[in-house]
Structures are given as C-alpha cells and as structure tokens.
C-alpha cells in the first residue's frame, strides 16, 4: 500500500471521526441543559433518577457503555442490531457527554451570586427571562474553560468507537498497521488527533476572548 | 402628607425559630423620605426584603397604593396576591442593593434600559433618551458604553440607582446603599440620594450614615431586636431620643 492510498483510506475514517464528534456535541450540549433542569426538578423522583443516571454515566467506562448500548437490544430484547452500530455509538456518546456537560452547567449555575436573581426579580423579569437573559450568558462565560476541556477529551474519546469496530480513524489505523505491518498509520492517526485538537482549542480560545469584554 | 404608597401592618417574620420581625407597622406616604437605622441584626434589612417580596412574611399585611399584596387569614395562613396583581404591584417599587447587583454582561446603558424595554415593553428610542437623561443626572453621561467592571463602586451604585429609577417606581428602597463603599465614594452616592429627596422622590433608606439620615429624612425609625423602638422626626430621634436603647445606640456613633 502506497502512502497516498493509505492516507486516502484513513481519510474516510477521519470524516467518520469528525461526524461522530460533531453529532455528539450537537446532541449532548443541549441535552446536558435538559439534564440540569431535571436534576434541579422539585419533583423528587425525577431529580433522583437524574442523579442515578449521572452517577452511572460517570462511574462506568464509556467503552463498556458503548457495548451495552449496541448489544443490549439483542441480549435483553432479542432485537436485531443490524445497521444499528452508528445510532448506538451516537446514543452512547451523547448520553455520556450530556452527563458531564450537565455537571459543568450545574457548577456554573450554582456559582452565580443570588444578587443577580434578586436584581432581576425586583426589576420584574420573569423566571424564564432571568435565566436566559441574565444568568445563562454569565454561566457560559464561567464554564467555558471546563467545556473546552470536555470537548478536547471528546476528540480523543471518539477512538473508543473502535470497540464496536466502527471504521473511524483509530480503528483503521489499527487495521492497516496490522495488515501492512507498518507503524506509519499510528503516526498519521496521532497527527490527525493533534491537529484536530489544535483547531478545537483555537476556536474555543476565540470564543473565550469574545467574552472578555466584561468581568 | 401625600397619598399612602405603602402600608405594612403587624408584620411578623421568623427564620427557623428566630423571630426577626415582630409586629412591625410602617406606612410610607408620597414624597416622604424615611430612614431606618439600628444595629446589625435588628431586622431593618429583612423589613426591606419583606416589603420588596424577596422574603415572605409570616404574619401581617402589605398594601401598595391601596392594593393588597399580602394579608393574613384568620387561620394564620399568609395569602399573597395573584400573579397579575403582583406584577402590577411590583412596578410600584424599586430597590437599590448594598452590593449594587448590576448585570456585568450589559453596558451601563443597557443595564438602565433593559428592564423598561423587555419587562414593560416600552419603545426603545424613548427609553434610551430617558436613560441618558438619568445617567446625566447621576454624573455618568460619559459612562453609558462602559461595563460595570470598569467603574468604581460609587459609579456602579449610581448606575444601580439609575436602573431602578428607569422603571419609574412610586417608592425607592435603599438597602445600606453605601455600606460597600469607602468614605469618598459614599459621599457621591449620598449626594445623589439627597438630590432625589429634593425632587420629592419617595424613599425608604436603611443606613448606617447617621448624619445623612438626620439631614435627608422626614422621619427616622430606630429598630432593634426585630421591633421598632422609636420613630419620629429626625431632630427628635437624634436630638432628644426618648428610649434608653436609642440613646445607647446613638451614643456608640458619637464616640
């Protein structure tokens, strides 16, 4: 296998990695917000269930969770899992990352001084308006560094999809390396992850900078 | 005396088992400046927080402009007015906090403008014109585009006063408005409050600034231990206090 062919083959894996990364973020960032609201619910059973969910997501390996999401439907319900690999991966990643994002959001929301809520209440802002206009913008600024950490981790965690033999960069690198007895695919994969994270970090830095106009 | 804006009757407030307000009666009329003084923990801030509904009362009645906001049923249960009436009542007052509580992500102008525009649904251009006049009055005309983090504490508090005034309240409450400021900055804020008093703005001020309270108010209330110990004309309360506890408290300020 020539180097260009190898790059080409791995290129398709890179696209799959990027797709998994983007869809996971698109799902877990909003879902995390929903999870926070459920956890803060005044209806206790919902708050408890949410807490258990977060505990499981954070307390067990993501790789194990992916296997459960993928094979669970077959072993538990006897359903066919043909063509179900990518949806299973997405569910697994989104559910896991939503739990982490939820905890980051919660820490940000809890760090807001009560005076902001009180000032908004006195001025007549509704609860919903207070949250979206006054609280959330400040929370986003506060949690951005933690979010950056999580997003960078996700870039690397996409390699766990290899547990389901999903043909993303890492799986392909392993495969090609074995078949060609070459070390080169690992170098290519390494450079890919590094560059991807360099870009992610750059984007996040820009967003952080755009919020530096106030303290 | 003008029309009665606020009447609080027989107010009780309990935190856990601790009674912090006991049988408080307070009436505020149009154009009046009322100062509330007293040692820390005397309940004066709690009284303001009850008047502004940041705290719920455990007994008594609160009436704004003849509209009942809260009352006590015969069973002892406290009943607050419905959502619509409460919304209306909340527009009758404003509150200036000890810690300013400006919105840090909004410019000075937006801090002043946002509530009239989004909450009252008023015309943006009209509100902006008013906001700039208010900021001018506060001596902050050139700070409209600044952010709170770039202002001194005194400037921030003046923005907070402008923000409260932009809602055109009938009465403005101040909860120790200068306690977070050094003496120099305190003077600039007190000057503004004095100016508002001259314009007959109705105000209730919780403060530790005794000479200011004496000079600016029509009525002084001395609180201690959750009750009103003494109340009256500032010259009487400061110059010739009747209660032993008042004398003792005021003496500690002269020393």
Coordinates of C-alpha atoms in Angstrom, one line a residue:
Chain A
X1 CA 0.0 0.0 0.0
X2 CA 1.4 3.4 -1.0
X3 CA 1.4 6.3 1.4
X4 CA -1.2 8.2 -0.7
X5 CA -3.6 5.2 -0.8
X6 CA -3.2 4.8 2.9
X7 CA -3.9 8.5 3.5
X8 CA -7.0 8.1 1.3
X9 CA -8.3 5.1 3.2
X10 CA -7.7 6.8 6.6
X11 CA -9.2 10.0 5.2
X12 CA -12.6 8.3 5.2
X13 CA -12.0 7.3 8.8
X14 CA -11.2 10.9 9.6
X15 CA -14.5 12.0 8.2
X16 CA -16.3 9.4 10.3
X17 CA -14.5 10.6 13.4
X18 CA -15.4 14.2 12.7
X19 CA -19.1 13.2 12.1
X20 CA -19.2 11.4 15.4
X21 CA -17.6 14.3 17.2
X22 CA -19.9 17.0 15.7
X23 CA -23.1 15.0 16.2
X24 CA -22.1 14.1 19.8
X25 CA -21.6 17.8 20.6
X26 CA -24.8 18.8 18.8
X27 CA -26.7 16.3 20.9
X28 CA -25.0 16.4 24.3
X29 CA -24.6 20.2 24.7
X30 CA -28.4 20.9 24.6
X31 CA -29.2 17.6 26.3
X32 CA -26.9 18.5 29.2
X33 CA -29.0 21.6 29.8
X34 CA -32.2 19.4 30.0
X35 CA -30.4 17.1 32.4
X36 CA -29.6 20.0 34.7
X37 CA -33.2 21.1 34.8
X38 CA -34.3 17.5 35.5
X39 CA -31.8 17.3 38.3
X40 CA -33.0 20.6 39.8
X41 CA -36.6 19.4 39.5
X42 CA -38.7 20.0 42.5
X43 CA -40.4 16.7 41.8
X44 CA -38.0 14.5 43.8
X45 CA -38.3 11.1 41.8
X46 CA -37.2 12.9 38.7
X47 CA -34.3 14.5 40.5
X48 CA -33.2 11.1 41.9
X49 CA -33.4 9.3 38.6
X50 CA -31.4 12.0 37.0
X51 CA -28.8 11.7 39.7
X52 CA -28.6 8.0 39.3
X53 CA -28.2 8.5 35.5
X54 CA -25.3 10.9 36.0
X55 CA -23.7 8.6 38.6
X56 CA -23.8 5.6 36.1
X57 CA -22.5 7.7 33.2
X58 CA -19.6 9.0 35.2
X59 CA -19.0 5.9 37.2
X60 CA -18.5 3.3 34.4
X61 CA -16.2 3.2 31.4
X62 CA -17.5 4.8 28.2
X63 CA -16.3 1.8 26.3
X64 CA -18.4 -0.5 28.4
X65 CA -21.4 1.8 27.9
X66 CA -21.0 1.7 24.1
X67 CA -21.0 -2.1 24.2
X68 CA -24.2 -2.1 26.3
X69 CA -26.0 0.3 24.0
X70 CA -25.0 -1.7 21.0
X71 CA -25.5 -5.3 22.2
X72 CA -28.2 -4.5 24.8
X73 CA -31.1 -4.6 22.5
X74 CA -30.1 -8.0 21.2
X75 CA -29.3 -9.6 24.6
X76 CA -32.2 -8.0 26.5
X77 CA -35.0 -7.9 23.9
X78 CA -33.7 -10.3 21.2
X79 CA -33.9 -7.5 18.7
X80 CA -31.8 -7.5 15.5
X81 CA -29.0 -5.0 15.7
X82 CA -28.1 -5.0 12.0
X83 CA -27.3 -1.4 10.8
X84 CA -27.7 -0.2 14.4
X85 CA -24.0 0.5 15.0
X86 CA -23.8 4.2 14.3
X87 CA -27.0 5.1 16.2
X88 CA -25.8 3.0 19.1
X89 CA -22.5 4.9 19.1
X90 CA -24.3 8.3 19.0
X91 CA -26.6 7.4 21.8
X92 CA -23.7 6.1 23.9
X93 CA -21.6 9.2 23.3
X94 CA -24.4 11.7 23.7
X95 CA -25.8 10.2 26.9
X96 CA -22.3 10.0 28.4
X97 CA -21.2 13.5 27.4
X98 CA -24.6 15.1 28.4
X99 CA -24.0 13.8 31.9
X100 CA -20.6 15.6 32.1
X101 CA -21.9 18.7 30.5
X102 CA -24.8 18.8 32.9
X103 CA -22.4 18.7 35.8
X104 CA -20.4 21.6 34.3
X105 CA -23.6 23.6 33.7
X106 CA -24.7 22.9 37.3
X107 CA -21.4 24.1 38.8
X108 CA -21.7 27.3 36.7
X109 CA -25.3 27.9 37.6
X110 CA -24.6 27.3 41.3
X111 CA -21.7 29.7 41.2
X112 CA -23.9 32.6 40.3
X113 CA -24.4 35.1 43.1
X114 CA -28.0 35.3 44.4
X115 CA -28.0 39.0 43.9
X116 CA -28.3 38.6 40.2
X117 CA -31.5 36.7 40.6
X118 CA -32.8 39.2 43.2
X119 CA -32.0 42.3 41.0
X120 CA -33.8 40.7 38.1
X121 CA -36.8 39.8 40.2
X122 CA -37.1 43.4 41.6
X123 CA -37.0 44.7 38.0
X124 CA -39.8 42.4 37.1
X125 CA -38.1 39.9 34.9
X126 CA -39.9 36.6 34.7
X127 CA -38.1 33.4 35.8
X128 CA -37.5 32.2 32.3
X129 CA -36.3 35.6 31.1
X130 CA -34.0 35.9 34.1
X131 CA -32.4 32.6 33.3
X132 CA -31.9 33.2 29.6
X133 CA -31.0 36.9 29.6
X134 CA -29.2 37.4 32.9
X135 CA -28.0 34.1 34.2
X136 CA -27.1 31.9 31.2
X137 CA -24.8 34.4 29.4
X138 CA -22.7 34.7 32.6
X139 CA -22.7 31.0 33.2
X140 CA -21.4 30.3 29.7
X141 CA -18.5 32.7 30.3
X142 CA -17.7 31.0 33.6
X143 CA -17.8 27.4 32.4
X144 CA -16.1 27.9 29.0
X145 CA -12.7 26.6 30.2
X146 CA -14.3 23.5 31.6
X147 CA -16.2 23.0 28.3
X148 CA -13.0 23.3 26.3
X149 CA -11.5 20.5 28.4
X150 CA -14.5 18.3 27.7
X151 CA -14.5 19.0 24.0
X152 CA -10.8 18.2 23.7
X153 CA -11.4 14.9 25.6
X154 CA -14.2 14.1 23.2
X155 CA -11.9 14.4 20.2
X156 CA -9.8 11.7 21.7
X157 CA -12.7 9.6 23.1
X158 CA -14.1 9.1 19.6
X159 CA -11.4 6.4 19.3
X160 CA -13.5 4.3 21.7
X161 CA -15.8 3.7 18.8
X162 CA -13.2 1.1 17.7
X163 CA -14.7 -1.1 20.5
X164 CA -17.7 -1.6 18.1
X165 CA -15.3 -1.9 15.1
X166 CA -16.7 1.3 13.7
X167 CA -14.3 2.4 10.9
X168 CA -13.2 5.7 12.3
X169 CA -9.5 6.8 12.3
X170 CA -8.3 4.8 15.2
X171 CA -9.9 1.5 14.0
X172 CA -8.5 2.0 10.5
X173 CA -5.0 2.8 11.9
X174 CA -5.0 -0.4 13.9
X175 CA -6.3 -2.5 10.9
X176 CA -3.9 -1.0 8.3
X177 CA -1.0 -1.2 10.7
X178 CA -1.7 -4.9 11.2
X179 CA -2.2 -5.8 7.6
X180 CA 0.8 -3.7 6.3
X181 CA 3.0 -4.4 9.3
X182 CA 3.6 -0.6 9.4
X183 CA 3.9 1.9 12.2
X184 CA 3.0 4.7 9.9
X185 CA -0.8 4.6 10.3
X186 CA -0.4 5.3 14.0
X187 CA 1.7 8.3 13.2
X188 CA -1.0 9.6 10.8
X189 CA -3.7 9.0 13.4
X190 CA -1.7 10.8 16.1
X191 CA -1.1 13.8 13.8
X192 CA -4.8 13.8 13.0
X193 CA -6.0 13.9 16.6
X194 CA -3.3 16.5 17.5
X195 CA -4.3 18.8 14.6
X196 CA -8.0 18.4 15.3
X197 CA -7.5 19.4 18.9
X198 CA -5.3 22.3 17.9
X199 CA -8.2 23.6 15.9
X200 CA -10.7 22.9 18.6
X201 CA -8.5 24.7 21.2
X202 CA -8.1 27.7 18.8
X203 CA -11.8 28.0 18.3
X204 CA -12.6 27.8 22.0
X205 CA -9.9 30.4 22.7
X206 CA -11.6 32.7 20.3
X207 CA -15.0 32.3 21.9
X208 CA -13.5 32.9 25.3
X209 CA -11.8 36.1 24.0
X210 CA -15.1 37.3 22.6
X211 CA -16.5 37.2 26.2
X212 CA -13.6 39.1 27.8
X213 CA -15.2 42.5 27.5
X214 CA -16.6 42.1 31.0
X215 CA -15.5 40.5 34.3
Chain B
X1 CA -48.8 64.4 53.7
X2 CA -49.4 62.8 50.3
X3 CA -51.2 59.6 49.4
X4 CA -50.2 56.5 51.1
X5 CA -47.9 54.4 48.9
X6 CA -47.1 51.6 51.2
X7 CA -48.6 50.3 54.3
X8 CA -47.2 47.3 56.3
X9 CA -49.2 46.3 59.3
X10 CA -48.3 43.9 62.1
X11 CA -45.5 42.3 60.1
X12 CA -44.0 39.1 61.5
X13 CA -41.1 37.3 60.2
X14 CA -39.5 34.2 61.6
X15 CA -36.2 32.5 60.4
X16 CA -36.3 28.9 61.7
X17 CA -37.2 29.5 65.3
X18 CA -35.8 33.1 65.5
X19 CA -38.2 35.9 65.3
X20 CA -36.6 38.7 63.2
X21 CA -39.6 41.0 62.8
X22 CA -42.2 41.4 65.4
X23 CA -45.4 43.4 64.9
X24 CA -43.9 46.0 62.6
X25 CA -46.1 48.8 61.3
X26 CA -44.8 51.0 58.6
X27 CA -46.6 53.5 56.4
X28 CA -44.9 55.5 53.7
X29 CA -46.6 58.5 52.0
X30 CA -45.9 60.2 48.7
X31 CA -42.8 62.4 48.8
X32 CA -41.6 61.1 52.2
X33 CA -38.1 60.1 53.0
X34 CA -37.9 57.5 55.7
X35 CA -34.6 56.3 57.2
X36 CA -34.4 53.1 59.1
X37 CA -31.4 52.9 61.5
X38 CA -30.4 50.3 64.0
X39 CA -27.7 47.8 64.9
X40 CA -26.8 44.9 62.7
X41 CA -29.3 42.1 63.0
X42 CA -32.0 44.4 64.2
X43 CA -34.2 43.4 61.2
X44 CA -34.1 46.5 59.1
X45 CA -32.8 44.8 56.0
X46 CA -35.2 42.0 56.5
X47 CA -38.0 44.5 56.7
X48 CA -37.0 45.9 53.3
X49 CA -36.7 42.4 51.9
X50 CA -40.3 41.7 53.1
X51 CA -41.5 44.9 51.6
X52 CA -40.0 44.0 48.2
X53 CA -41.1 40.4 48.4
X54 CA -37.6 38.9 48.4
X55 CA -38.7 37.4 51.7
X56 CA -42.1 36.1 52.6
X57 CA -43.8 37.4 55.7
X58 CA -45.1 35.1 58.4
X59 CA -47.8 37.4 59.5
X60 CA -49.4 40.8 58.8
X61 CA -50.4 42.7 55.8
X62 CA -48.7 44.6 52.9
X63 CA -50.7 47.1 50.8
X64 CA -49.3 49.1 48.0
X65 CA -51.3 52.1 46.5
X66 CA -54.4 50.6 48.1
X67 CA -53.9 47.2 46.6
X68 CA -53.4 44.3 48.9
X69 CA -50.2 42.4 48.2
X70 CA -50.3 40.1 51.1
X71 CA -52.6 39.5 54.1
X72 CA -53.1 37.0 56.9
X73 CA -56.2 34.9 57.0
X74 CA -58.0 34.2 60.3
X75 CA -56.4 30.7 60.3
X76 CA -52.9 32.4 60.2
X77 CA -52.2 31.5 56.7
X78 CA -50.4 34.2 54.6
X79 CA -52.1 34.9 51.2
X80 CA -50.2 36.7 48.5
X81 CA -52.0 38.4 45.6
X82 CA -52.4 36.6 42.3
X83 CA -49.8 36.8 39.6
X84 CA -51.3 39.6 37.6
X85 CA -51.9 41.9 40.6
X86 CA -48.5 41.0 42.0
X87 CA -46.9 42.0 38.7
X88 CA -48.7 45.4 38.9
X89 CA -47.7 45.9 42.5
X90 CA -44.0 45.1 41.8
X91 CA -43.9 48.1 39.5
X92 CA -44.6 50.4 42.4
X93 CA -41.2 50.0 44.0
X94 CA -37.6 49.7 43.2
X95 CA -34.7 48.5 45.3
X96 CA -31.0 49.6 45.4
X97 CA -28.8 46.9 46.9
X98 CA -25.8 47.1 49.1
X99 CA -23.8 45.1 46.6
X100 CA -25.2 47.0 43.5
X101 CA -26.0 43.8 41.7
X102 CA -25.6 45.3 38.2
X103 CA -25.7 42.9 35.3
X104 CA -22.0 42.6 34.4
X105 CA -22.5 41.5 30.8
X106 CA -24.6 44.5 30.0
X107 CA -23.2 48.0 29.3
X108 CA -24.2 50.8 31.7
X109 CA -26.8 52.0 29.2
X110 CA -28.2 48.5 28.7
X111 CA -28.3 48.0 32.5
X112 CA -30.6 51.0 32.7
X113 CA -32.6 50.4 29.6
X114 CA -33.2 46.6 29.5
X115 CA -36.0 46.3 32.1
X116 CA -38.2 49.1 30.8
X117 CA -37.8 47.7 27.2
X118 CA -38.1 44.0 27.9
X119 CA -40.3 43.9 31.0
X120 CA -42.5 47.0 30.4
X121 CA -42.4 46.6 26.6
X122 CA -41.7 50.3 26.1
X123 CA -40.3 51.9 23.0
X124 CA -36.5 51.5 22.8
X125 CA -35.7 55.0 21.5
X126 CA -37.9 56.7 24.1
X127 CA -36.3 54.6 26.9
X128 CA -32.8 55.3 25.7
X129 CA -33.5 59.1 25.7
X130 CA -34.7 58.8 29.3
X131 CA -31.9 56.5 30.3
X132 CA -29.3 59.0 29.0
X133 CA -31.0 61.8 31.0
X134 CA -30.9 59.7 34.1
X135 CA -27.3 58.8 33.6
X136 CA -26.6 62.5 33.1
X137 CA -28.3 63.3 36.4
X138 CA -26.1 60.6 38.0
X139 CA -23.0 62.3 36.6
X140 CA -22.4 59.3 34.4
X141 CA -23.3 60.6 30.9
X142 CA -19.9 59.6 29.5
X143 CA -20.0 56.1 31.0
X144 CA -23.0 54.9 29.0
X145 CA -21.0 52.5 27.0
X146 CA -18.7 51.3 29.8
X147 CA -19.2 48.0 31.5
X148 CA -19.7 47.8 35.3
X149 CA -16.3 46.1 35.8
X150 CA -14.7 49.3 34.6
X151 CA -16.5 51.5 37.1
X152 CA -15.7 52.4 40.7
X153 CA -18.1 51.2 43.4
X154 CA -19.7 54.6 43.7
X155 CA -20.3 54.8 40.0
X156 CA -21.7 51.3 40.0
X157 CA -24.1 52.3 42.8
X158 CA -25.2 55.4 40.8
X159 CA -25.9 53.2 37.8
X160 CA -27.9 50.9 40.0
X161 CA -30.0 54.0 41.2
X162 CA -30.5 55.0 37.6
X163 CA -31.6 51.4 36.7
X164 CA -34.1 51.5 39.5
X165 CA -35.4 55.0 38.6
X166 CA -35.8 54.0 34.9
X167 CA -38.7 51.8 36.0
X168 CA -40.4 54.9 37.4
X169 CA -41.3 53.4 40.8
X170 CA -43.5 55.2 43.3
X171 CA -41.1 54.4 46.1
X172 CA -37.4 53.5 46.0
X173 CA -35.9 51.4 48.7
X174 CA -32.2 51.5 49.6
X175 CA -30.6 48.6 51.5
X176 CA -27.5 50.1 53.0
X177 CA -26.5 51.7 49.7
X178 CA -23.1 52.9 50.9
X179 CA -22.0 50.1 53.2
X180 CA -19.8 48.6 50.5
X181 CA -18.1 51.9 49.7
X182 CA -15.2 53.9 51.1
X183 CA -16.0 57.4 52.6
X184 CA -15.2 59.3 49.4
X185 CA -17.4 57.1 47.2
X186 CA -20.1 57.2 49.9
X187 CA -20.3 61.0 49.6
X188 CA -21.0 60.8 45.8
X189 CA -23.8 58.3 46.3
X190 CA -25.3 60.2 49.3
X191 CA -25.3 63.4 47.2
X192 CA -27.4 61.7 44.6
X193 CA -29.9 60.4 47.2
X194 CA -30.1 63.9 48.7
X195 CA -30.8 65.3 45.2
X196 CA -33.6 62.8 44.8
X197 CA -35.1 63.8 48.1
X198 CA -35.1 67.4 47.0
X199 CA -37.1 66.3 43.9
X200 CA -39.6 64.7 46.3
X201 CA -38.8 61.1 45.4
X202 CA -40.4 58.8 47.9
X203 CA -37.6 56.8 49.5
X204 CA -37.1 54.3 52.4
X205 CA -33.4 54.1 53.3
X206 CA -31.8 51.5 55.5
X207 CA -28.5 53.1 56.5
X208 CA -25.7 53.4 59.0
X209 CA -24.9 57.0 57.9
X210 CA -26.4 58.9 60.9
X211 CA -25.8 62.5 59.9
X212 CA -27.1 61.8 56.5
X213 CA -30.2 60.2 57.8
X214 CA -30.7 63.1 60.1
X215 CA -30.3 65.7 57.3
X216 CA -32.2 64.0 54.5
X217 CA -35.2 62.2 56.1
X218 CA -38.7 63.4 57.1
X219 CA -38.9 60.5 59.5
X220 CA -36.5 58.2 61.3
X221 CA -37.2 54.7 62.5
X222 CA -34.9 53.1 65.0
X223 CA -35.2 49.3 65.1
X224 CA -33.6 46.8 67.5
X225 CA -34.3 43.1 68.1
X226 CA -37.0 43.0 65.3
X227 CA -39.2 45.8 66.7
X228 CA -39.5 49.5 66.1
X229 CA -38.1 51.0 69.3
X230 CA -38.6 54.6 68.4
X231 CA -39.9 56.6 65.4
X232 CA -40.3 60.2 64.6
X233 CA -38.9 63.5 63.3
X234 CA -35.2 63.2 62.8
X235 CA -34.4 66.1 65.1
X236 CA -36.4 64.4 67.9
X237 CA -35.0 61.0 67.4
X238 CA -31.4 62.1 67.1
X239 CA -31.5 65.2 69.2
X240 CA -33.7 64.0 72.0
X241 CA -34.2 60.3 72.0
X242 CA -36.8 59.0 74.4
X243 CA -35.9 55.4 74.7
X244 CA -32.9 54.2 76.6
X245 CA -31.9 51.8 73.8
X246 CA -31.9 54.6 71.2
X247 CA -29.7 56.8 73.4
X248 CA -27.3 53.9 73.9
X249 CA -27.1 53.2 70.1
X250 CA -26.7 56.8 69.1
X251 CA -24.0 57.3 71.7
X252 CA -22.0 54.5 70.1
X253 CA -21.9 56.5 66.9
X254 CA -20.8 59.7 68.5
X255 CA -17.8 58.1 70.2

